[in-house]
XYZ file of C-alpha atoms in Angstrom:
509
model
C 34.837 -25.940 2.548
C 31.570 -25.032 0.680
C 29.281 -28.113 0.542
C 29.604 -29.841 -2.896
C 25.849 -30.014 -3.460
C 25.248 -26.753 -3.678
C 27.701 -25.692 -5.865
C 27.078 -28.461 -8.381
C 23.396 -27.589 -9.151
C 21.663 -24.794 -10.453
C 18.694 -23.289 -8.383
C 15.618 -21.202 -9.126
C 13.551 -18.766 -7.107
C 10.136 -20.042 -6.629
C 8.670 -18.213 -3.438
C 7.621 -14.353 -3.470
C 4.823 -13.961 -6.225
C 3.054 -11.961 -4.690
C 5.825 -9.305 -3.270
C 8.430 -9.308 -6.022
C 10.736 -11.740 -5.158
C 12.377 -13.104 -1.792
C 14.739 -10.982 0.757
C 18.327 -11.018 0.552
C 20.573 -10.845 2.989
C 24.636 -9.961 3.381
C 25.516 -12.624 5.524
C 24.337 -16.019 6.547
C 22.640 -15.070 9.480
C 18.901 -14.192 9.478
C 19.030 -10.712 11.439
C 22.104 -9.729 9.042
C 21.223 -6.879 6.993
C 19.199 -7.093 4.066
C 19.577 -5.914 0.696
C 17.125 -2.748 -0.899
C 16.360 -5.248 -3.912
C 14.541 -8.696 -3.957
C 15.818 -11.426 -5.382
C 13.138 -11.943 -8.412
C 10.815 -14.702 -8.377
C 11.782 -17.328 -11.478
C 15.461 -15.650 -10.835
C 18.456 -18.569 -11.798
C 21.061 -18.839 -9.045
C 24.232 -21.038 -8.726
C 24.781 -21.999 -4.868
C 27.879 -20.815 -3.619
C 27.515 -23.010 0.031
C 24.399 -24.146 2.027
C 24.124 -23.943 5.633
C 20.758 -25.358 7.167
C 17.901 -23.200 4.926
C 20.712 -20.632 4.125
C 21.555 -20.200 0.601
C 24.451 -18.412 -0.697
C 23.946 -17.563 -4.185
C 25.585 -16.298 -7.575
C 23.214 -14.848 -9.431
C 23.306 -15.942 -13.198
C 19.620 -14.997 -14.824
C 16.811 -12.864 -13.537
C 17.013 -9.527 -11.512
C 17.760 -8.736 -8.111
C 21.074 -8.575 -6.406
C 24.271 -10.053 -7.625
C 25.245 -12.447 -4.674
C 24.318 -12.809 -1.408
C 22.227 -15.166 1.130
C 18.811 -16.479 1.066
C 16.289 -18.682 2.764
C 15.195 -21.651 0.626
C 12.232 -23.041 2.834
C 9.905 -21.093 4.949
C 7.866 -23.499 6.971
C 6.648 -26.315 4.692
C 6.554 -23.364 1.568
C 9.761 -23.577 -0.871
C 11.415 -20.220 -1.902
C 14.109 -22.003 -3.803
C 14.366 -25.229 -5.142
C 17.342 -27.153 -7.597
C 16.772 -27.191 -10.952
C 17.758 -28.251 -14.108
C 16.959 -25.054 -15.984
C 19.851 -23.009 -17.466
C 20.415 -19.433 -18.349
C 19.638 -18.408 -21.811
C 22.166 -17.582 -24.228
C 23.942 -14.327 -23.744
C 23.022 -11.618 -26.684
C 25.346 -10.542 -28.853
C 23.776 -6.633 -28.665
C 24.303 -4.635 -25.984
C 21.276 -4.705 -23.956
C 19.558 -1.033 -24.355
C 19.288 1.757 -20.987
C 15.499 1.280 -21.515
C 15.525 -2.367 -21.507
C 17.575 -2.221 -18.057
C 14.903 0.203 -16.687
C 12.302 -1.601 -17.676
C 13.607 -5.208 -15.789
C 14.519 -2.775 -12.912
C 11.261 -1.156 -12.407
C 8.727 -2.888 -10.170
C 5.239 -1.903 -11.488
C 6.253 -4.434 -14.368
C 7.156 -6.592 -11.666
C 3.217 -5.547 -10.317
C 1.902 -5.966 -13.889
C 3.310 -9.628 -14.009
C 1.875 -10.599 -10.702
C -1.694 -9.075 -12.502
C -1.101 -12.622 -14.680
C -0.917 -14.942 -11.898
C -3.891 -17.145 -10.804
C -5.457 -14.939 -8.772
C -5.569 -16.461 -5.675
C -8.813 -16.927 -3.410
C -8.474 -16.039 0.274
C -7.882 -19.015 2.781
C -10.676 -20.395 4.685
C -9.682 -18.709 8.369
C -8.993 -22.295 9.450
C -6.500 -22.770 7.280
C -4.790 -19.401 7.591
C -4.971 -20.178 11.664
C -3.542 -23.157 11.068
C -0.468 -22.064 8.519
C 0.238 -19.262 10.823
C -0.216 -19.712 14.269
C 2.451 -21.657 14.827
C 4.786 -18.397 13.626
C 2.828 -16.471 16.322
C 3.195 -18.708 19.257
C 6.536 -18.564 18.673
C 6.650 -15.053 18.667
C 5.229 -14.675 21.857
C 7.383 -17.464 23.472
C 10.270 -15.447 23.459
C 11.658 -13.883 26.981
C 10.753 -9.659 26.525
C 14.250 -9.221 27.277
C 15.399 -11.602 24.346
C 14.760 -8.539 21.663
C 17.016 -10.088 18.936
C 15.019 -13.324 18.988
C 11.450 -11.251 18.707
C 13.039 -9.693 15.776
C 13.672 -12.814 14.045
C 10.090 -13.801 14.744
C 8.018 -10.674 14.041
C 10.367 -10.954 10.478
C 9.131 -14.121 10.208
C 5.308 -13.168 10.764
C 6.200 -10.587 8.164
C 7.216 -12.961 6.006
C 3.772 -14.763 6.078
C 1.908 -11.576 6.389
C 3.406 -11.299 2.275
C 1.705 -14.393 1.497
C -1.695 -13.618 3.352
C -3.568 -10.769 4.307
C -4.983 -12.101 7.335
C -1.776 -12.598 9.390
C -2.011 -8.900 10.860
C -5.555 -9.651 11.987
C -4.540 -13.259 13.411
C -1.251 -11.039 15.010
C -3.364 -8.471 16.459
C -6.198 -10.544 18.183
C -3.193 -12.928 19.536
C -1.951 -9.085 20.507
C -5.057 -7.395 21.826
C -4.105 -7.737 25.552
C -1.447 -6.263 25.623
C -2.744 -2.913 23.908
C -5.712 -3.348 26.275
C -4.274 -4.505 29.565
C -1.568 -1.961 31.419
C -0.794 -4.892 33.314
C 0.128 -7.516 30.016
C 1.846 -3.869 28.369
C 4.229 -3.926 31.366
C 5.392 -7.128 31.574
C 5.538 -7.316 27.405
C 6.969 -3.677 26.564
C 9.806 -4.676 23.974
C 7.328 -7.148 22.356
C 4.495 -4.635 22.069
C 7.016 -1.872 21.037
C 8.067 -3.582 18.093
C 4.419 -4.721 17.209
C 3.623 -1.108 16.801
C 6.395 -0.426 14.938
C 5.717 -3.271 12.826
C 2.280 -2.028 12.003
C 3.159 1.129 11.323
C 6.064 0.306 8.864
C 8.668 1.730 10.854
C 10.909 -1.514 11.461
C 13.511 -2.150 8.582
C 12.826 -4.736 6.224
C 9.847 -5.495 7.709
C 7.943 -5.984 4.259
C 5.166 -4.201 5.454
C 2.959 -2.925 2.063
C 4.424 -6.418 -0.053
C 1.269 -7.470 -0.863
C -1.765 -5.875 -2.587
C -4.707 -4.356 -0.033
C -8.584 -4.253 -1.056
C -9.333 -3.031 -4.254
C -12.518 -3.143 -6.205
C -13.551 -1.922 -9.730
C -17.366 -0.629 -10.304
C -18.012 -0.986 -13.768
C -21.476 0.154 -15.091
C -24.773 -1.998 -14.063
C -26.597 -0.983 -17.482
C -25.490 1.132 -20.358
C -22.202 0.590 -22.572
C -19.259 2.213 -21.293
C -18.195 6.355 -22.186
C -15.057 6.156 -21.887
C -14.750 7.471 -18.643
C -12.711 5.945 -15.633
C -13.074 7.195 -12.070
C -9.932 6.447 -9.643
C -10.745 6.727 -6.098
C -7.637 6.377 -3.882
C -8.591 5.901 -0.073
C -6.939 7.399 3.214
C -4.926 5.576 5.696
C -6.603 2.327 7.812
C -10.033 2.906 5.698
C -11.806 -0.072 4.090
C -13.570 -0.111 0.230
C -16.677 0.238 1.750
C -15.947 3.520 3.280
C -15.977 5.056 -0.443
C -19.308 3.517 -1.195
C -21.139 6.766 -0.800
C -18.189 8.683 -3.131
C -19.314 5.855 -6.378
C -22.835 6.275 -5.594
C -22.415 9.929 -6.485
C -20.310 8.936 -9.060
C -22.650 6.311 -10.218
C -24.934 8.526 -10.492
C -23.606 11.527 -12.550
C -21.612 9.286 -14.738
C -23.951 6.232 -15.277
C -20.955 5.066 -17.970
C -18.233 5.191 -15.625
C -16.069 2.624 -14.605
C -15.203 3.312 -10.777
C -11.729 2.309 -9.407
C -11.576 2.082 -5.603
C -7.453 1.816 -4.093
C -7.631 1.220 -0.685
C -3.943 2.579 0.219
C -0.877 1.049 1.750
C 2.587 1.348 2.709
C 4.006 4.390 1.226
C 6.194 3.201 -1.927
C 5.952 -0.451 -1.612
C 5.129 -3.604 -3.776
C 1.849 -3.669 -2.256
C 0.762 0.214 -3.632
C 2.810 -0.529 -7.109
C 0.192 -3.497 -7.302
C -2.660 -1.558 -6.855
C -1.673 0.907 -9.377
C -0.892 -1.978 -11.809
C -4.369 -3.239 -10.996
C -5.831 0.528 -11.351
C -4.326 0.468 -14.996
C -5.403 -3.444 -16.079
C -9.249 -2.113 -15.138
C -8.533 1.507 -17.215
C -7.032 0.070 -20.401
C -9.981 -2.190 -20.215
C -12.414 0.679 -19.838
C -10.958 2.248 -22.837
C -10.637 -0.824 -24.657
C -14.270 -2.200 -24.592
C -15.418 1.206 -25.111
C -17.575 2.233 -28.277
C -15.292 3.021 -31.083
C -14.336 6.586 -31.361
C -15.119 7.246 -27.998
C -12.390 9.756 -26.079
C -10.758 8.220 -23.095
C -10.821 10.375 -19.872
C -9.739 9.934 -16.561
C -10.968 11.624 -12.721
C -8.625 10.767 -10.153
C -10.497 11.219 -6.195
C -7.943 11.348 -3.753
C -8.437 11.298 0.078
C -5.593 12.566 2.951
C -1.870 12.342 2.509
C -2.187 8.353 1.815
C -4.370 8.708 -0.811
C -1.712 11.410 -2.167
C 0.788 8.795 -1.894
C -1.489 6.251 -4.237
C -1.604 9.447 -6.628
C 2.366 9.574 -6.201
C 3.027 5.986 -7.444
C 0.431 5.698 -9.777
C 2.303 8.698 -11.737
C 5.501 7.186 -11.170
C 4.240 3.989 -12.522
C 1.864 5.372 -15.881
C 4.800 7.307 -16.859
C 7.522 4.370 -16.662
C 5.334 2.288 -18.479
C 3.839 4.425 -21.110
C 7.864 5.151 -21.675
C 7.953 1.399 -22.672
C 8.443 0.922 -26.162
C 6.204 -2.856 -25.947
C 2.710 -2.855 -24.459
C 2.748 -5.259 -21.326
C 0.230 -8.662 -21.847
C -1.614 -7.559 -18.849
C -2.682 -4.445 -20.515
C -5.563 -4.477 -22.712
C -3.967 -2.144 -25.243
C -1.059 0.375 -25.423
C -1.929 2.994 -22.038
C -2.710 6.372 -22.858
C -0.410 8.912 -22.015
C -1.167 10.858 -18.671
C -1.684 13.948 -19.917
C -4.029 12.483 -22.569
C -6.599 11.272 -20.570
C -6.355 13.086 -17.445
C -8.783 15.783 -16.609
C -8.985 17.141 -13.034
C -8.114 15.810 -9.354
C -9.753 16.627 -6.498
C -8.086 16.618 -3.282
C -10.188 16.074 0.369
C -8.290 16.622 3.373
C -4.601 16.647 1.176
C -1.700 17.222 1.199
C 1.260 17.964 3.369
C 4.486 17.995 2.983
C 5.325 18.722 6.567
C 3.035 16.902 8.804
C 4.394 17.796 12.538
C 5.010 15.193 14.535
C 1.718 15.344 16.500
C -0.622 15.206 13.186
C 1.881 12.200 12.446
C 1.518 9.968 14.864
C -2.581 10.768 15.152
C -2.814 9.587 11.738
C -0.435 6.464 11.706
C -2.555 5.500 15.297
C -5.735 6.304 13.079
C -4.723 3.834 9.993
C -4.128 1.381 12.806
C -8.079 2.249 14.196
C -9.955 0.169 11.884
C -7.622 -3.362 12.138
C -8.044 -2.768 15.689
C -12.161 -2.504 15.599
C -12.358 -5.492 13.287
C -9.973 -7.555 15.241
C -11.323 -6.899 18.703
C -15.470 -6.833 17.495
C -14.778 -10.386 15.832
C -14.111 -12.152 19.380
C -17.643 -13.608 19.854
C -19.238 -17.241 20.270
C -21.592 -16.003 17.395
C -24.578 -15.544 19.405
C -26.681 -11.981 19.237
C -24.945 -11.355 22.838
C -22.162 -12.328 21.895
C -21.931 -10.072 19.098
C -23.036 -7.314 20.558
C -20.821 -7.475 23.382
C -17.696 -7.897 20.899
C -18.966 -4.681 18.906
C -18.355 -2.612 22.663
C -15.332 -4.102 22.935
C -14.547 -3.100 19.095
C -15.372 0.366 20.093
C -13.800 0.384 23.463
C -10.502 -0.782 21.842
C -10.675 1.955 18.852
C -11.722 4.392 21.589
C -8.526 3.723 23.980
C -6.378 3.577 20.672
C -7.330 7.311 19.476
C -7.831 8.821 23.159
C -4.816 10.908 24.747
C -4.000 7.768 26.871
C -3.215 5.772 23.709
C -0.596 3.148 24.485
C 0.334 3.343 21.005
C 0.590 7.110 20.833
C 3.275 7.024 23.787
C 5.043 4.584 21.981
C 5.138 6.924 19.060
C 5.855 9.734 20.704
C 9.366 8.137 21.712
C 10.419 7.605 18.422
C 12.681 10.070 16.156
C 10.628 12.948 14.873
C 12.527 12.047 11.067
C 11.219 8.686 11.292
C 7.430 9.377 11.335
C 7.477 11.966 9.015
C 9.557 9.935 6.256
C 6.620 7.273 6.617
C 3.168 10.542 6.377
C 4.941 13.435 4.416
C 3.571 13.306 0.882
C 6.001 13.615 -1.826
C 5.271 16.627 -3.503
C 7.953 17.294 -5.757
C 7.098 13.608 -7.510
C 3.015 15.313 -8.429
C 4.724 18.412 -9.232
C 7.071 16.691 -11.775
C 4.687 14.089 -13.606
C 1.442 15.781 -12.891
C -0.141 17.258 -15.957
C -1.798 20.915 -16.176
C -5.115 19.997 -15.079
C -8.049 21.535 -12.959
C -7.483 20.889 -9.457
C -10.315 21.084 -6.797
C -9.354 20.743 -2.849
C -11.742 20.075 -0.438
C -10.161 20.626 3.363
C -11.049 22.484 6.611
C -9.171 24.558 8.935
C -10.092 22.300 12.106
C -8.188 19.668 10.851
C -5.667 17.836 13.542
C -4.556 15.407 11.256
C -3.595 17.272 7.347
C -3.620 20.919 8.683
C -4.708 23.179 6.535
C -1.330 25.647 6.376
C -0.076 22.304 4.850
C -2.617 22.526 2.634
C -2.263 25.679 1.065
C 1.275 26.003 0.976
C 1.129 23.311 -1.302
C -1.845 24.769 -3.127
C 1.087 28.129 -3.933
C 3.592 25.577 -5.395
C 1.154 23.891 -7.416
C 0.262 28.112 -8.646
C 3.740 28.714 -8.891
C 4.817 25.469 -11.373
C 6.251 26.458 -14.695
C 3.679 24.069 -16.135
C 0.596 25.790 -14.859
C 1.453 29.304 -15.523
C -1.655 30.734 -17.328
C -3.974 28.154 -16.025
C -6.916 28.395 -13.579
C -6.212 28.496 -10.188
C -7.052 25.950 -8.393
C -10.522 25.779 -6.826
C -11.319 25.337 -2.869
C -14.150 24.000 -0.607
C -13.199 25.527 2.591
C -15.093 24.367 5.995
C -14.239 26.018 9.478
C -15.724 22.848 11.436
C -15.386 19.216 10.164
C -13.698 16.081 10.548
C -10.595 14.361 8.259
C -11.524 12.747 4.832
C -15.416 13.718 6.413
C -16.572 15.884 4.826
C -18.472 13.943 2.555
C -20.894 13.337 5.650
C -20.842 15.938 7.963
C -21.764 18.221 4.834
C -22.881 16.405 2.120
C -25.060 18.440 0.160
C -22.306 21.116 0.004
C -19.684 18.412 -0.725
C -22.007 16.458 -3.553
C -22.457 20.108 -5.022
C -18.829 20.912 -5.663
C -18.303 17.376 -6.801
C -20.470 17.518 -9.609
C -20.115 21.278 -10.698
C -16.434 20.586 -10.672
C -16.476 16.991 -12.667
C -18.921 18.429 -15.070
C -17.151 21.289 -15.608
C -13.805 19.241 -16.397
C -15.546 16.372 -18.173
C -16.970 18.465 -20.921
C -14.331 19.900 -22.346
């Protein structure tokens, strides 16, 4: 019999701010499989049974699946609590197809997260402390015992949702094995599915739920012209890589307000809420601007990941510029695309095809700099001590990237289908939503990573939309020798050249 307590009450989702609500699952258990849609956050559910932390659920206000089963406590951190809420009234009018799109889509599900306290990152203490404990466990279990490291490493996922630094805590706890042959041999199913954790390739493993590093450059002296500059980063790099891209920026376009995305999991929560955060510092822009000033917008893109940012953030404008009321986190009503936009240009992208090869280089690359950061921070904090944790940074990238990779065997096991689902960029999306606009790509033809056949077959479809026809082709910066989403070093003068000819050129008309 179903336990009276939970059917007499009324619960409410309180857990999953920060990733769009909590999982659900089909069945009781915690390995059964798990539905495409979260349960929203502030969602009203009447309890069908309770077993342990297991809730079953009918749903009866908010979105997110029907029924189903999901976990009410994780740790000491509630997900669902009782409450004495009830469900509003039900409308007399039909609710509208827009309406239902609207509840259904998450960048409105990104923009309401945008409202939340923002919140400050936890000491490393404290993160240590809230999530070791979910680690050790991890690595408790017997390699042969894969069913209970899956239940784990979902668990670390979990947290990972909630805080950014899990993955680094995971990864230094980790190190050994991707270091040691001898650990690797004795821990192969556990350091399998750490890879495949990392690299988004387990199911449901929430990788991308939670926002990476952005930052927004807005203009040290001057008003504001109107102007907004998206920069949208490659695979595994950091903010700071794209410093020398805004001081180029910075200085063409003293007005400019600079938008730095730092990538993430290919259509997740995460990348929605960078876009949502993209479009909060835009509408801003445009907002504070002087009066009668025209609104225009550069978009920067680096490799197929920074593709993928451009990907969602057209999905996203469009769906809500289709929205008939301007969301609160918005500073006004958001131009329309094809308003505003004016060119993209495109280093080291795209492909639609990456082989298999070029795929797992560039998943082992995005994994390069977590493993540098994680490996060059084990020091006593001494100037030896430092120094020696920076070779052992570098000695860990190195082994990660070389032919002997650990992680590149692993790879190289896995279904060709499966790698390229998570690095092909989505073409027909840009295609679709992408305005007519001057295009500029930047590539070279020594490229191992975003070969450059990839890039200029895509370069003919983007000639041969209906859109475009009678509009400039694009431009190229071709290079026989460089290095991926590089170019902006190894030959800067030529690169800083065609940046500004081309954004001047696009900017003034």
């Amino acid at each position: 019999p179903r336990p009276k307590a939970a059917m007499e009450g009324m619960w409410e989702v309180v857990g999953g701010t920060d990733a769009g609500g909590i999982i659900v699952r089909r069945g009781a258990e915690v390995k059964s499989e798990a539905e495409a849609e979260r349960l929203a956050t502030g969602a009203l559910v009447e309890g069908l049974a309770l077993q342990g932390d297991r809730l079953n659920y009918r749903k009866v206000a908010g979105a997110g699946p029907e029924t189903g089963w999901v976990t009410i406590r994780l740790k000491t951190k509630d997900l669902v609590v009782k409450t004495t809420k009830r469900p509003p009234q039900q409308q007399a009018e039909p609710v509208s197809a827009a309406q239902s799109a609207r509840r259904s889509d998450d960048i409105f599900a990104a923009l309401d997260a945008l409202e939340q306290p923002r919140k400050e990152p936890a000491p490393a203490d404290t993160a240590s402390a809230a999530s070791m404990p979910l680690i050790d466990r991890l690595f408790e279990h017997w390699d042969s015992d894969e069913a209970a490291i899956r239940e784990s490493l979902q668990e670390v996922a979990a947290a990972a949702a909630e805080d950014n630094a899990v993955p680094f805590l995971l990864w230094r706890r980790a190190l050994p094995l991707l270091m040691d042959p001898a650990e690797r041999s004795r821990r192969p199913t556990l350091f399998g599915l750490l890879v495949d954790y990392q690299c988004g390739l387990l199911a449901n493993s929430q990788a991308g739920s939670s926002m990476n590093e952005v930052a927004c450059d807005a203009p040290t002296q001057g008003e504001l012209d109107g102007l907004v500059i998206f920069l949208f980063g490659w695979g595994g790099g950091k903010a700071q890589d794209l410093d020398d891209i805004v001081a180029l920026y910075r200085r063409l376009y003293p007005g400019a307000v600079i938008v730095r995305l730092t990538c993430n999991a290919k259509a997740s929560f995460g990348l929605r809420c960078e876009c949502a955060y993209a479009m909060k510092a835009a509408s801003q822009a445009w907002a504070n601007a002087p009066q009668g000033t025209t609104p225009k917008l550069l978009v920067h893109l680096f490799s197929n990941a920074g593709f993928m940012t451009w990907t969602e953030m057209l999905r996203s404008w469009s769906a809500v510029c289709g929205s008939q009321a301007r969301h609160p986190a918005l500073a006004g009503s958001l131009q329309r695309m094809e308003d505003v936009l004016r060119g993209v240009v495109l280093d080291s992208a795209c492909n639609a095809s990456v082989p298999f090869e070029s795929a797992i280089q560039s998943q082992v690359q995005g994994m390069a700099g977590l493993i540098l950061r994680v490996a060059a921070s084990d020091n006593d904090g001494s100037e030896d001590g430092k120094k020696t944790a920076e070779r052992n940074g570098k000695k860990a990238m190195l082994l990660l990237l070389s032919d002997q990779s650990p992680v590149k065997a692993h790879l190289a096991k896995k279904p060709k289908d499966a790698l390229g689902k998570a690095c092909d960029a989505e073409t027909k999306v840009v295609h679709d939503l992408e305005p007519p606009v001057e295009l500029q790509f930047i590539y070279s033809r020594d490229d191992t990573i975003i070969c450059c056949h990839g890039i200029e077959e895509y370069i003919d479809e983007v000639i041969a939309r209906p859109s475009r026809q009678g509009f400039p082709t694009p431009q190229s910066l071709v290079f026989d020798k460089s290095r991926h989403v590089f170019h902006k070093q190894i030959h800067k003068d030529a690169y800083s050249t065609c940046v500004e000819r081309f954004s001047s050129a696009v900017l003034t008309k």
